[in-house]
Coordinates of C-alpha atoms in Angstrom, one line a residue:
X33 CA 132.4 154.6 123.8
X34 CA 130.9 151.7 125.8
X35 CA 127.3 150.9 125.1
X36 CA 124.8 149.1 127.3
X37 CA 121.8 146.9 126.5
X38 CA 119.5 146.1 129.4
X39 CA 116.8 143.4 129.3
X40 CA 113.8 144.7 131.3
X41 CA 110.8 142.7 132.3
X42 CA 107.6 144.6 131.4
X43 CA 104.4 142.9 132.5
X44 CA 102.3 145.3 130.5
X45 CA 103.5 143.8 127.3
X46 CA 101.7 140.7 125.9
X47 CA 103.5 137.4 125.4
X48 CA 106.2 137.5 122.7
X49 CA 105.9 141.3 122.3
X50 CA 108.9 143.6 122.7
X51 CA 109.7 147.3 122.9
X52 CA 113.2 148.7 122.3
X53 CA 113.7 152.2 123.8
X54 CA 116.7 154.3 124.6
X55 CA 117.3 155.8 128.1
X56 CA 120.4 157.5 126.8
X57 CA 122.4 157.7 123.5
X58 CA 124.5 154.8 124.7
X59 CA 121.9 152.9 126.7
X60 CA 119.3 150.6 125.1
X61 CA 116.5 148.9 126.9
X62 CA 114.8 145.9 125.5
X63 CA 111.4 145.4 127.2
X64 CA 109.4 142.2 127.1
X65 CA 107.2 140.1 129.4
X66 CA 108.7 136.7 128.4
X67 CA 111.8 135.0 127.0
X68 CA 110.6 134.9 123.4
X69 CA 109.9 138.6 123.5
X70 CA 113.6 139.2 124.4
X71 CA 114.7 136.7 121.8
X72 CA 112.7 138.3 119.0
X73 CA 113.9 141.7 119.9
X74 CA 117.6 140.7 119.8
X75 CA 117.0 138.8 116.5
X76 CA 115.3 141.9 115.1
X77 CA 118.5 143.9 115.9
X78 CA 120.6 141.1 114.4
X79 CA 118.6 141.2 111.1
X80 CA 117.9 144.9 110.7
X81 CA 121.3 146.3 111.7
X82 CA 123.8 143.5 111.7
X83 CA 122.2 142.2 108.4
X84 CA 122.2 138.5 109.6
X85 CA 119.4 137.1 107.6
X86 CA 117.0 134.4 108.9
X87 CA 118.5 131.7 106.7
X88 CA 122.1 132.9 106.9
X89 CA 123.4 129.4 107.7
X90 CA 121.2 127.5 105.2
X91 CA 122.0 129.9 102.4
X92 CA 125.7 130.4 103.3
X93 CA 125.5 134.1 103.9
X94 CA 128.9 135.6 104.3
X95 CA 129.0 137.6 107.5
X96 CA 130.9 140.8 107.1
X97 CA 132.9 142.1 110.1
X98 CA 132.3 145.8 111.0
X99 CA 133.8 148.0 113.6
X100 CA 130.5 149.4 114.8
X101 CA 126.9 149.9 113.8
X102 CA 124.7 152.9 114.3
X103 CA 121.1 152.3 115.5
X104 CA 118.9 155.3 115.1
X105 CA 117.5 156.4 118.5
X106 CA 113.8 155.8 118.3
X107 CA 111.3 153.3 119.8
X108 CA 111.0 150.0 118.1
X109 CA 108.0 147.8 118.7
X110 CA 107.3 144.2 117.7
X111 CA 105.0 143.7 114.7
X112 CA 101.7 141.8 115.1
X113 CA 101.7 138.3 113.6
X114 CA 98.8 137.0 111.6
X115 CA 98.9 133.6 113.4
X116 CA 99.2 133.0 117.1
X117 CA 101.2 129.7 117.0
X118 CA 103.4 129.3 114.0
X119 CA 106.3 127.0 113.3
X120 CA 107.8 124.0 111.5
X121 CA 107.5 120.3 111.5
X122 CA 111.0 118.9 110.8
X123 CA 109.7 115.8 109.0
X124 CA 111.1 113.2 106.6
X125 CA 114.4 114.6 107.9
X126 CA 116.6 111.8 106.4
X127 CA 119.2 114.2 105.0
X128 CA 119.6 116.2 108.2
X129 CA 119.5 113.0 110.4
X130 CA 122.2 111.3 108.3
X131 CA 124.5 114.3 108.3
X132 CA 124.3 114.7 112.1
X133 CA 125.0 111.0 112.6
X134 CA 127.8 111.0 110.1
X135 CA 129.4 114.1 111.6
X136 CA 128.5 113.2 115.2
X137 CA 127.1 116.7 115.5
X138 CA 123.7 118.2 116.2
X139 CA 124.6 121.4 114.5
X140 CA 121.9 121.2 111.8
X141 CA 119.2 120.8 114.5
X142 CA 120.6 123.9 116.4
X143 CA 120.6 125.8 113.1
X144 CA 117.1 124.7 112.3
X145 CA 115.7 126.0 115.6
X146 CA 117.7 129.2 115.3
X147 CA 116.3 129.8 111.7
X148 CA 112.8 129.2 112.9
X149 CA 113.2 131.8 115.7
X150 CA 114.7 134.2 113.2
X151 CA 111.6 133.7 111.1
X152 CA 109.4 134.7 114.0
X153 CA 108.3 131.1 114.6
X154 CA 107.4 130.0 118.1
X155 CA 106.5 126.4 117.7
X156 CA 108.1 123.2 116.4
X157 CA 107.6 119.5 116.0
X158 CA 111.3 118.6 116.5
X159 CA 111.5 115.6 114.2
X160 CA 109.7 112.4 113.4
X161 CA 109.1 109.5 115.6
X162 CA 112.2 108.9 117.8
X163 CA 113.7 112.3 116.8
X164 CA 110.7 114.1 118.2
X165 CA 111.6 113.0 121.7
X166 CA 115.4 113.0 121.1
X167 CA 115.4 116.7 120.2
X168 CA 112.5 117.8 122.4
X169 CA 114.7 119.3 125.2
X170 CA 116.9 121.1 122.6
X171 CA 113.8 122.8 121.2
X172 CA 112.5 123.6 124.7
X173 CA 115.9 125.2 125.6
X174 CA 115.5 127.6 122.6
X175 CA 112.2 128.9 124.0
X176 CA 110.0 127.3 121.4
X177 CA 106.6 125.7 122.1
X178 CA 106.6 122.0 121.2
X179 CA 103.8 120.1 119.6
X180 CA 103.4 116.6 118.1
X181 CA 103.0 114.6 114.8
X182 CA 99.3 113.7 114.2
X183 CA 100.3 110.0 114.4
X184 CA 102.0 110.5 117.8
X185 CA 99.3 111.8 120.2
X186 CA 100.5 113.7 123.2
X187 CA 104.1 113.1 122.1
X188 CA 103.9 109.7 123.9
X189 CA 105.7 106.6 123.0
X190 CA 104.1 104.5 120.3
X191 CA 102.2 101.5 121.8
X192 CA 103.8 99.0 119.4
X193 CA 107.3 100.2 120.3
X194 CA 106.6 99.9 124.1
X195 CA 104.7 96.6 123.7
X196 CA 105.9 94.9 120.6
X197 CA 104.4 91.6 121.4
X198 CA 100.9 92.9 122.0
X199 CA 98.2 93.8 119.5
X200 CA 97.8 97.6 119.3
X201 CA 94.1 97.5 120.3
X202 CA 92.6 100.1 122.6
X203 CA 89.7 97.8 123.2
X204 CA 92.0 95.1 124.6
X205 CA 94.5 97.3 126.5
X206 CA 92.9 100.7 127.4
X207 CA 94.9 101.0 130.6
X208 CA 98.2 100.6 128.8
X209 CA 97.3 103.3 126.3
X210 CA 96.3 105.6 129.2
X211 CA 99.5 104.9 131.0
X212 CA 101.6 105.8 127.9
X213 CA 99.6 109.0 127.4
X214 CA 99.9 110.0 131.0
X215 CA 103.6 109.4 131.0
X216 CA 104.0 111.6 127.9
X217 CA 102.1 114.4 129.5
X218 CA 104.0 114.2 132.7
X219 CA 107.3 114.4 130.8
X220 CA 106.2 117.7 129.1
X221 CA 104.1 119.3 131.7
X222 CA 106.9 121.8 132.6
X223 CA 107.4 122.8 129.0
X224 CA 105.5 125.1 126.7
X225 CA 103.6 122.3 125.0
X226 CA 100.6 122.3 122.6
X227 CA 99.3 118.8 123.3
X228 CA 98.2 117.1 120.1
X229 CA 95.2 114.9 120.8
X230 CA 93.9 112.1 118.6
X231 CA 94.0 108.4 117.9
X232 CA 95.3 106.8 114.7
X233 CA 97.2 103.6 114.0
X234 CA 100.7 102.7 114.9
X235 CA 101.9 104.7 112.0
X236 CA 100.6 107.2 109.4
X237 CA 97.3 105.3 108.8
X238 CA 93.9 104.8 110.6
X239 CA 93.6 102.4 113.6
X240 CA 90.7 100.5 111.9
X241 CA 93.2 99.2 109.3
X242 CA 94.4 96.9 112.2
X243 CA 91.1 96.5 114.1
X244 CA 88.1 95.3 112.2
X245 CA 85.8 95.9 115.1
X246 CA 85.5 99.5 114.0
X247 CA 83.8 98.9 110.8
X248 CA 81.5 101.9 110.5
X249 CA 82.0 105.7 110.6
X250 CA 79.9 105.9 113.7
X251 CA 82.0 103.5 115.6
X252 CA 85.2 105.1 114.5
X253 CA 84.1 108.6 115.3
X254 CA 82.7 107.6 118.7
X255 CA 86.0 106.1 119.7
X256 CA 88.1 109.0 118.5
X257 CA 85.7 111.4 120.3
X258 CA 85.9 109.4 123.5
X259 CA 89.7 109.1 123.5
X260 CA 90.3 112.8 122.7
X261 CA 88.1 113.7 125.7
X262 CA 90.0 111.3 127.9
X263 CA 93.3 112.7 126.7
X264 CA 92.1 116.3 127.3
X265 CA 91.1 115.4 130.8
X266 CA 94.5 113.8 131.4
X267 CA 96.3 116.9 130.2
X268 CA 94.1 119.1 132.5
X269 CA 95.2 116.8 135.4
X270 CA 98.8 118.0 134.9
X271 CA 98.6 121.4 133.2
X272 CA 96.6 124.5 134.1
X273 CA 94.8 126.1 131.1
X274 CA 96.4 123.7 128.7
X275 CA 96.7 124.4 124.9
X276 CA 95.5 121.4 122.9
X277 CA 95.0 120.7 119.3
X278 CA 93.9 117.8 117.0
X279 CA 94.5 117.1 113.4
X280 CA 91.5 116.8 111.0
X281 CA 93.8 115.0 108.6
X282 CA 92.9 112.4 106.0
X283 CA 90.2 110.0 107.2
X284 CA 89.6 112.0 110.4
X285 CA 88.5 115.1 108.5
X286 CA 85.8 113.1 106.7
X287 CA 84.5 111.7 110.1
X288 CA 84.5 115.2 111.6
X289 CA 82.7 116.8 108.6
X290 CA 80.0 114.0 108.7
X291 CA 79.4 114.8 112.4
X292 CA 80.8 111.6 113.8
X293 CA 83.5 113.4 116.0
X294 CA 82.6 115.7 118.8
X295 CA 85.3 118.0 120.2
X296 CA 85.7 120.3 123.2
X297 CA 85.6 123.9 121.7
X298 CA 88.9 124.8 123.4
X299 CA 90.8 122.3 121.2
X300 CA 92.4 123.9 118.1
X301 CA 91.2 122.0 115.0
X302 CA 94.0 121.7 112.5
X303 CA 93.1 121.5 108.8
X304 CA 95.7 120.2 106.3
X305 CA 96.5 120.9 102.7
X306 CA 96.8 118.0 100.3
X307 CA 100.6 118.0 100.2
X308 CA 100.7 120.2 97.2
X309 CA 99.6 123.4 98.9
X310 CA 95.9 123.2 98.1
X311 CA 93.5 123.3 101.1
X312 CA 91.6 120.2 100.1
X313 CA 91.8 116.6 101.4
X314 CA 94.8 114.6 100.2
X315 CA 94.8 111.9 97.6
X316 CA 94.7 108.4 99.2
X317 CA 96.0 105.8 96.7
X318 CA 93.6 106.4 93.7
X319 CA 90.9 108.1 95.7
X320 CA 91.0 111.9 95.4
X321 CA 87.8 113.4 96.8
X322 CA 89.3 116.9 97.2
X323 CA 87.0 117.8 100.0
X324 CA 87.6 121.5 101.1
X325 CA 89.8 121.4 104.1
X326 CA 88.6 124.6 105.8
X327 CA 86.2 125.2 108.6
X328 CA 82.6 126.2 108.1
X329 CA 82.1 127.1 111.8
X330 CA 83.6 129.5 114.2
X331 CA 86.1 128.3 116.8
X332 CA 89.8 127.7 117.2
X333 CA 91.3 126.5 113.9
X334 CA 94.8 126.0 112.5
X335 CA 96.6 124.7 109.4
X336 CA 99.1 121.9 108.7
X337 CA 100.8 123.0 105.5
X338 CA 103.4 121.4 103.3
X339 CA 106.3 122.9 101.4
X340 CA 107.7 119.4 101.2
X341 CA 105.6 116.2 101.0
X342 CA 106.3 112.5 100.6
X343 CA 103.5 110.4 99.0
X344 CA 105.3 108.0 96.7
X345 CA 103.4 109.4 93.8
X346 CA 104.2 112.9 92.6
X347 CA 105.2 115.1 95.5
X348 CA 108.5 117.0 96.2
X349 CA 111.0 116.1 98.9
X350 CA 114.5 117.2 97.5
X351 CA 113.1 119.9 95.2
X352 CA 110.9 122.9 95.9
X353 CA 107.1 122.9 96.0
X354 CA 106.0 122.6 92.4
X355 CA 103.3 125.3 92.8
X356 CA 103.9 129.0 92.7
X357 CA 104.4 131.5 95.5
X358 CA 101.3 133.3 94.2
X359 CA 99.3 130.0 94.7
X360 CA 100.7 129.6 98.3
X361 CA 99.9 133.2 99.2
X362 CA 96.3 132.8 97.9
X363 CA 95.7 129.6 99.7
X364 CA 96.9 130.7 103.1
X365 CA 95.3 134.2 103.0
X366 CA 92.1 132.6 102.0
X367 CA 92.4 130.3 105.0
X368 CA 92.9 133.3 107.2
X369 CA 89.6 134.8 106.0
X370 CA 87.9 131.6 107.3
X371 CA 89.2 132.2 110.8
X372 CA 92.1 129.8 110.6
X373 CA 94.6 131.9 112.5
X374 CA 95.3 130.1 115.8
X375 CA 98.0 127.7 114.5
X376 CA 100.1 127.2 111.4
X377 CA 102.7 124.4 111.2
X378 CA 104.7 123.9 108.0
X379 CA 106.3 120.7 107.0
X380 CA 109.7 122.0 106.2
X381 CA 111.4 118.6 105.7
X382 CA 115.2 119.1 105.5
X383 CA 115.0 122.9 105.2
X384 CA 117.8 123.8 102.8
X385 CA 116.0 122.6 99.6
X386 CA 112.9 124.6 100.6
X387 CA 114.3 127.9 102.0
X388 CA 112.7 130.0 99.1
X389 CA 109.2 128.8 100.2
X390 CA 109.9 128.9 103.9
X391 CA 110.9 132.5 103.6
X392 CA 107.6 133.2 101.7
X393 CA 105.6 131.6 104.5
X394 CA 107.5 133.6 107.1
X395 CA 106.2 136.8 105.3
X396 CA 102.7 135.3 105.1
X397 CA 102.5 134.5 108.8
X398 CA 103.6 138.0 109.4
X399 CA 100.4 139.1 107.6
X400 CA 102.0 140.2 104.3
X401 CA 100.5 139.7 100.9
X402 CA 103.3 138.5 98.5
X403 CA 103.6 137.4 94.9
X404 CA 106.0 135.2 93.0
X405 CA 108.0 138.0 91.2
X406 CA 108.2 140.3 94.2
X407 CA 109.1 137.6 96.6
X408 CA 111.8 136.3 94.3
X409 CA 113.3 139.8 94.0
X410 CA 113.4 140.4 97.7
X411 CA 114.7 137.0 98.5
X412 CA 117.5 137.2 95.9
X413 CA 118.5 140.7 97.0
X414 CA 119.0 139.4 100.6
X415 CA 120.9 136.2 99.7
X416 CA 122.6 136.9 96.4
X417 CA 122.6 140.7 95.9
X418 CA 121.8 142.4 92.6
X419 CA 123.0 139.9 90.0
X420 CA 121.2 139.6 86.7
X421 CA 118.4 137.1 86.3
X422 CA 118.8 135.2 89.6
X423 CA 115.3 136.2 90.7
X424 CA 113.8 135.2 87.4
X425 CA 115.2 131.7 87.7
X426 CA 113.5 131.3 91.1
X427 CA 110.2 132.8 90.0
X428 CA 110.1 130.8 86.7
X429 CA 110.6 127.5 88.5
X430 CA 107.0 126.8 89.2
X431 CA 106.0 127.7 85.7
X432 CA 108.1 124.8 84.4
X433 CA 106.9 122.0 86.6
X434 CA 105.1 119.1 84.9
X435 CA 101.3 119.2 85.1
X436 CA 99.9 115.7 85.5
X437 CA 96.2 116.4 86.1
X438 CA 93.4 118.9 85.6
X439 CA 93.5 120.7 89.0
X440 CA 95.5 123.9 89.5
X441 CA 97.7 122.2 92.0
X442 CA 98.4 119.1 90.0
X443 CA 102.1 119.9 89.4
X444 CA 104.8 117.3 89.9
X445 CA 107.8 117.2 92.2
X446 CA 110.7 114.8 91.6
X447 CA 108.8 111.8 93.1
X448 CA 106.6 111.7 90.0
X449 CA 109.5 110.7 87.8
X450 CA 111.2 108.3 90.2
X451 CA 108.1 106.5 91.5
X452 CA 106.5 106.6 88.1
X453 CA 109.4 104.8 86.5
X454 CA 109.9 102.4 89.4
X455 CA 106.2 101.4 89.6
X456 CA 105.9 100.9 85.9
X457 CA 109.2 99.1 85.6
X458 CA 108.1 96.7 88.3
X459 CA 104.8 96.0 86.5
X460 CA 106.7 95.6 83.2
X461 CA 108.9 92.9 84.7
X462 CA 106.2 91.2 86.7
X463 CA 103.4 91.2 84.1
X464 CA 103.4 93.5 81.2
X465 CA 100.1 92.2 80.0
X466 CA 98.3 94.1 82.8
X467 CA 98.3 97.7 84.1
X468 CA 99.9 98.7 87.3
X469 CA 97.4 99.3 90.1
X470 CA 100.0 101.5 91.8
X471 CA 99.9 104.0 88.8
X472 CA 96.2 104.0 88.4
X473 CA 96.0 107.2 90.5
X474 CA 97.6 109.0 87.6
X475 CA 96.8 107.1 84.4
X476 CA 93.8 105.0 85.2
X477 CA 93.2 101.3 84.8
X478 CA 93.9 100.9 81.1
X479 CA 96.8 98.8 79.8
X480 CA 100.3 99.1 80.9
X481 CA 101.1 100.6 77.5
X482 CA 98.6 103.4 78.1
X483 CA 100.0 104.1 81.5
X484 CA 103.5 104.4 80.0
X485 CA 102.1 106.6 77.2
X486 CA 100.5 108.8 79.9
X487 CA 103.8 109.2 81.7
X488 CA 105.6 110.0 78.4
X489 CA 103.1 112.6 77.3
X490 CA 103.0 114.2 80.7
X491 CA 106.8 114.5 81.0
X492 CA 107.2 115.7 77.4
X493 CA 105.4 118.9 78.4
X494 CA 108.2 119.7 80.9
X495 CA 111.2 118.9 78.6
X496 CA 111.4 122.2 76.8
X497 CA 110.5 124.3 79.8
X498 CA 113.1 122.8 82.1
X499 CA 115.7 122.8 79.2
X500 CA 115.1 126.6 78.9
X501 CA 115.3 127.1 82.6
X502 CA 118.6 125.1 82.9
X503 CA 120.0 127.1 80.0
X504 CA 119.0 130.4 81.7
X505 CA 120.5 129.1 85.0
X506 CA 123.7 128.2 83.3
X507 CA 124.2 131.7 81.9
X508 CA 123.4 133.2 85.3
X509 CA 125.8 130.8 87.1
X510 CA 128.6 131.6 84.7
X511 CA 128.2 135.3 85.5
X512 CA 128.0 135.1 89.2
X513 CA 131.0 135.6 91.5
X514 CA 131.9 133.3 94.4
X515 CA 130.3 132.6 96.8
X516 CA 127.0 133.5 95.2
X517 CA 127.7 131.1 92.4
X518 CA 128.1 128.2 94.9
X519 CA 124.7 128.9 96.5
X520 CA 123.0 129.4 93.2
X521 CA 124.4 126.2 91.8
X522 CA 123.3 124.3 95.0
X523 CA 119.8 125.6 94.9
X524 CA 117.7 126.6 91.9
X525 CA 120.3 125.5 89.3
X526 CA 120.7 122.0 90.7
X527 CA 117.0 121.5 91.3
X528 CA 116.3 122.6 87.7
X529 CA 118.9 120.1 86.3
X530 CA 117.5 117.4 88.6
X531 CA 114.0 117.9 87.0
X532 CA 115.5 118.0 83.5
X533 CA 117.6 114.8 83.9
X534 CA 114.8 112.9 85.5
X535 CA 112.4 113.9 82.6
X536 CA 115.0 112.8 80.1
X537 CA 115.3 109.5 82.0
X538 CA 111.5 109.0 81.9
X539 CA 111.4 109.6 78.2
X540 CA 114.2 107.1 77.5
X541 CA 112.4 104.6 79.7
X542 CA 109.1 105.1 77.8
X543 CA 111.0 104.7 74.5
X544 CA 112.5 101.5 75.8
X545 CA 109.0 100.1 76.6
X546 CA 107.8 101.0 73.1
X547 CA 110.8 99.2 71.6
X548 CA 110.3 96.2 73.9
X549 CA 106.7 95.8 72.8
X550 CA 107.8 96.0 69.2
X551 CA 110.4 93.2 69.9
X552 CA 113.3 95.6 69.2
X553 CA 115.0 94.2 72.3
X554 CA 118.5 95.3 71.7
X555 CA 117.4 98.9 71.2
X556 CA 115.1 98.6 74.3
X557 CA 118.1 97.4 76.3
X558 CA 120.1 100.5 75.2
X559 CA 117.3 102.9 76.0
X560 CA 116.8 101.5 79.4
X561 CA 120.6 102.0 79.9
X562 CA 120.3 105.6 78.8
X563 CA 117.4 106.1 81.2
X564 CA 119.5 104.7 84.1
X565 CA 122.3 107.1 83.2
X566 CA 120.0 110.1 83.3
X567 CA 118.7 109.3 86.8
X568 CA 122.3 108.6 87.9
X569 CA 123.2 112.0 86.4
X570 CA 120.4 113.6 88.6
X571 CA 122.0 112.0 91.7
X572 CA 125.4 113.2 90.6
X573 CA 124.2 116.8 90.3
X574 CA 123.1 116.6 93.9
X575 CA 126.4 115.2 95.1
X576 CA 128.5 117.6 92.9
X577 CA 126.6 120.6 94.4
X578 CA 127.8 119.7 97.9
X579 CA 130.7 121.6 99.6
X580 CA 132.0 122.6 103.0
X581 CA 129.6 121.9 105.8
X582 CA 127.2 120.5 103.1
X583 CA 129.5 117.7 102.0
X584 CA 127.3 114.5 102.1
X585 CA 124.0 116.4 102.4
X586 CA 122.3 114.4 99.7
X587 CA 124.2 111.2 100.3
X588 CA 121.1 109.7 102.1
X589 CA 118.5 110.7 99.6
X590 CA 116.6 107.5 100.5
X591 CA 113.1 108.8 99.8
X592 CA 113.0 110.1 96.3
X593 CA 116.3 108.3 95.7
X594 CA 117.3 109.0 92.1
X595 CA 120.2 106.6 92.4
X596 CA 117.9 103.8 93.3
X597 CA 115.8 104.5 90.2
X598 CA 119.0 104.2 88.2
X599 CA 119.6 100.8 89.9
X600 CA 116.1 99.6 89.1
X601 CA 116.6 100.5 85.5
X602 CA 119.8 98.5 85.5
X603 CA 117.7 95.5 86.6
X604 CA 115.3 96.3 83.8
X605 CA 118.2 96.1 81.3
X606 CA 119.0 92.6 82.6
X607 CA 115.3 91.6 82.2
X608 CA 115.2 92.9 78.6
X609 CA 118.4 91.1 77.8
X610 CA 116.9 87.9 79.2
X611 CA 113.9 88.2 77.0
X612 CA 115.8 89.4 73.9
X613 CA 119.0 87.4 74.0
X614 CA 118.6 84.6 76.4
X615 CA 119.3 81.9 77.1
X616 CA 122.6 81.7 75.1
X617 CA 123.6 85.4 75.4
X618 CA 126.1 85.7 72.5
X619 CA 124.1 87.3 69.6
X620 CA 124.3 90.9 70.7
X621 CA 128.0 90.6 71.4
X622 CA 128.6 89.1 67.9
X623 CA 126.6 91.9 66.3
X624 CA 128.5 94.6 68.2
X625 CA 132.0 93.3 68.2
X626 CA 132.5 91.0 65.2
X627 CA 133.3 92.1 61.7
X628 CA 130.4 91.9 59.2
X629 CA 132.0 88.9 57.4
X630 CA 132.4 86.9 60.7
X631 CA 128.9 87.4 62.3
X632 CA 127.2 84.6 60.4
X633 CA 129.9 82.0 60.7
X634 CA 129.1 80.0 63.8
X635 CA 131.9 77.5 64.2
X636 CA 132.4 79.0 67.7
X637 CA 129.5 80.9 69.5
X638 CA 131.9 83.4 71.0
X639 CA 135.6 84.1 71.1
X640 CA 135.8 86.0 74.4
X641 CA 133.9 86.0 77.7
X642 CA 130.3 87.0 77.7
X643 CA 130.0 90.7 78.0
X644 CA 128.2 92.1 81.1
X645 CA 125.2 94.4 80.7
X646 CA 127.4 97.4 81.4
X647 CA 130.0 96.3 78.8
X648 CA 127.3 95.8 76.2
X649 CA 125.7 99.1 76.9
X650 CA 129.0 101.1 76.8
X651 CA 129.9 99.2 73.5
X652 CA 126.6 100.3 72.0
X653 CA 127.2 103.9 73.3
X654 CA 130.7 104.0 71.9
X655 CA 129.6 102.7 68.5
X656 CA 126.6 105.1 68.6
X657 CA 124.4 102.5 66.9
X658 CA 121.1 104.0 68.1

């Protein structure tokens, strides 16, 4: 029997709505008023009847071939979404970008936009900086609305990139800024664009960091208000009934709350979480005011939310959000009760490490209430099937994460271990008589020893919990058939091991510092070497979990960068050796390699070439002297 599917334009339906009806047993009509309505209808059929899941590509779903499918003859209508504009910001995309460059393919971008559509998303920031323009047309071609990074107003070229020899001062060059903005608007006027208005610096920092003329909140707020109004008028020049937004992010939220910024009521005001899922202002260096980031007045409001964040302190980039699904559900639904339902954009980073949370937010922007246990069970049933304790491994993850502060969201991603060690190791080698100002946000301004002790005590709390989770994951992995085992090993099992190995590396590093301050230099050298091995093991776990189209996925982990932490610790070993054995560099070799009766006879300092740091370390390890 030959079946027929007709796409029928229906002006009575609202934007993005669809209705699926049958004019005959073999004739289906999909009715919609716009392209996205048709797309969502077809993807509904794909998911519901062909069983192609939203993250099929990112979770390696095996697609089963069938001869036919039966679709019950009834009317199917599109569900109402809780948020009007909803989508992803593909940000900090260093893994995806590297893979595409290496393979000379844009497949991962295509699959990202497809997954977003399958999740019911309708909006995207298609990358950071250059990528946001490079992949703009690709996003447009999929039917998505495009919008912009809060540091890139109107999606225009950055002033400093266009005029590298000029000072990026609006006061000096207003006409050049206007021209760039107008050019950006003109380029996008034919697209479905939510124009992001605002004015920050030439990066992710405020403009007054480079322009001392704006030295009061009043001056800063007045300029931002003026420029947003100018930008809005420029958009209206090219676009009828434009959709515009502005980010109340970081320093801008403070100015807005204090009444220094005045906005057109038609502009959607976007409030941001702190990078850890809590709707409060983010930590800036050591300043953590935690001002509630939700509106107190009616109007058009939205959210910028993170399942991945990069703050060089304690956030997650290559592992999942360290706070629970229960927590995320509570924060977003609470925001909805405050009237924040016009806009929700999620920092999805490189997607694959964060699918579990992206799938949760898909359900939330559909209006569903979810919880950690229930979401894990549904997610696992879709992507793994009914196999033992897989769901428990996912739902237990957030319970294991290291708690570094007193707030409910103060749980650490992998950056805490890597940046904590790198920051403290740097201070140790520069000046171990003073604390590290770059770790004061976590451990205060006491001595370096107290900061190291804080890091040790904090990470010790996660040692047993992640050891238990890794053991549980190991048992589950051993019982899983292929290909479920591969996906499980790549996702929750690998991420749990990454946390565990980094924690072990931190604890060895802290032991090395204690030995160093006690002038047990040879032992400190060895412990630093062990710490380096643990961070290298974390990197090896990422690389060993790659396969097929994912070969090389973690090769460019240049942000958290466990392998670089291992490298820094190698440098620390050299420093300790300089202090403990220099300048002659033969004592440790004699102690390790010479017979007891020969060590104290010094007719010759050494009988063989000086051992390198690695040779010394592996000799210590082989002899198991510590």
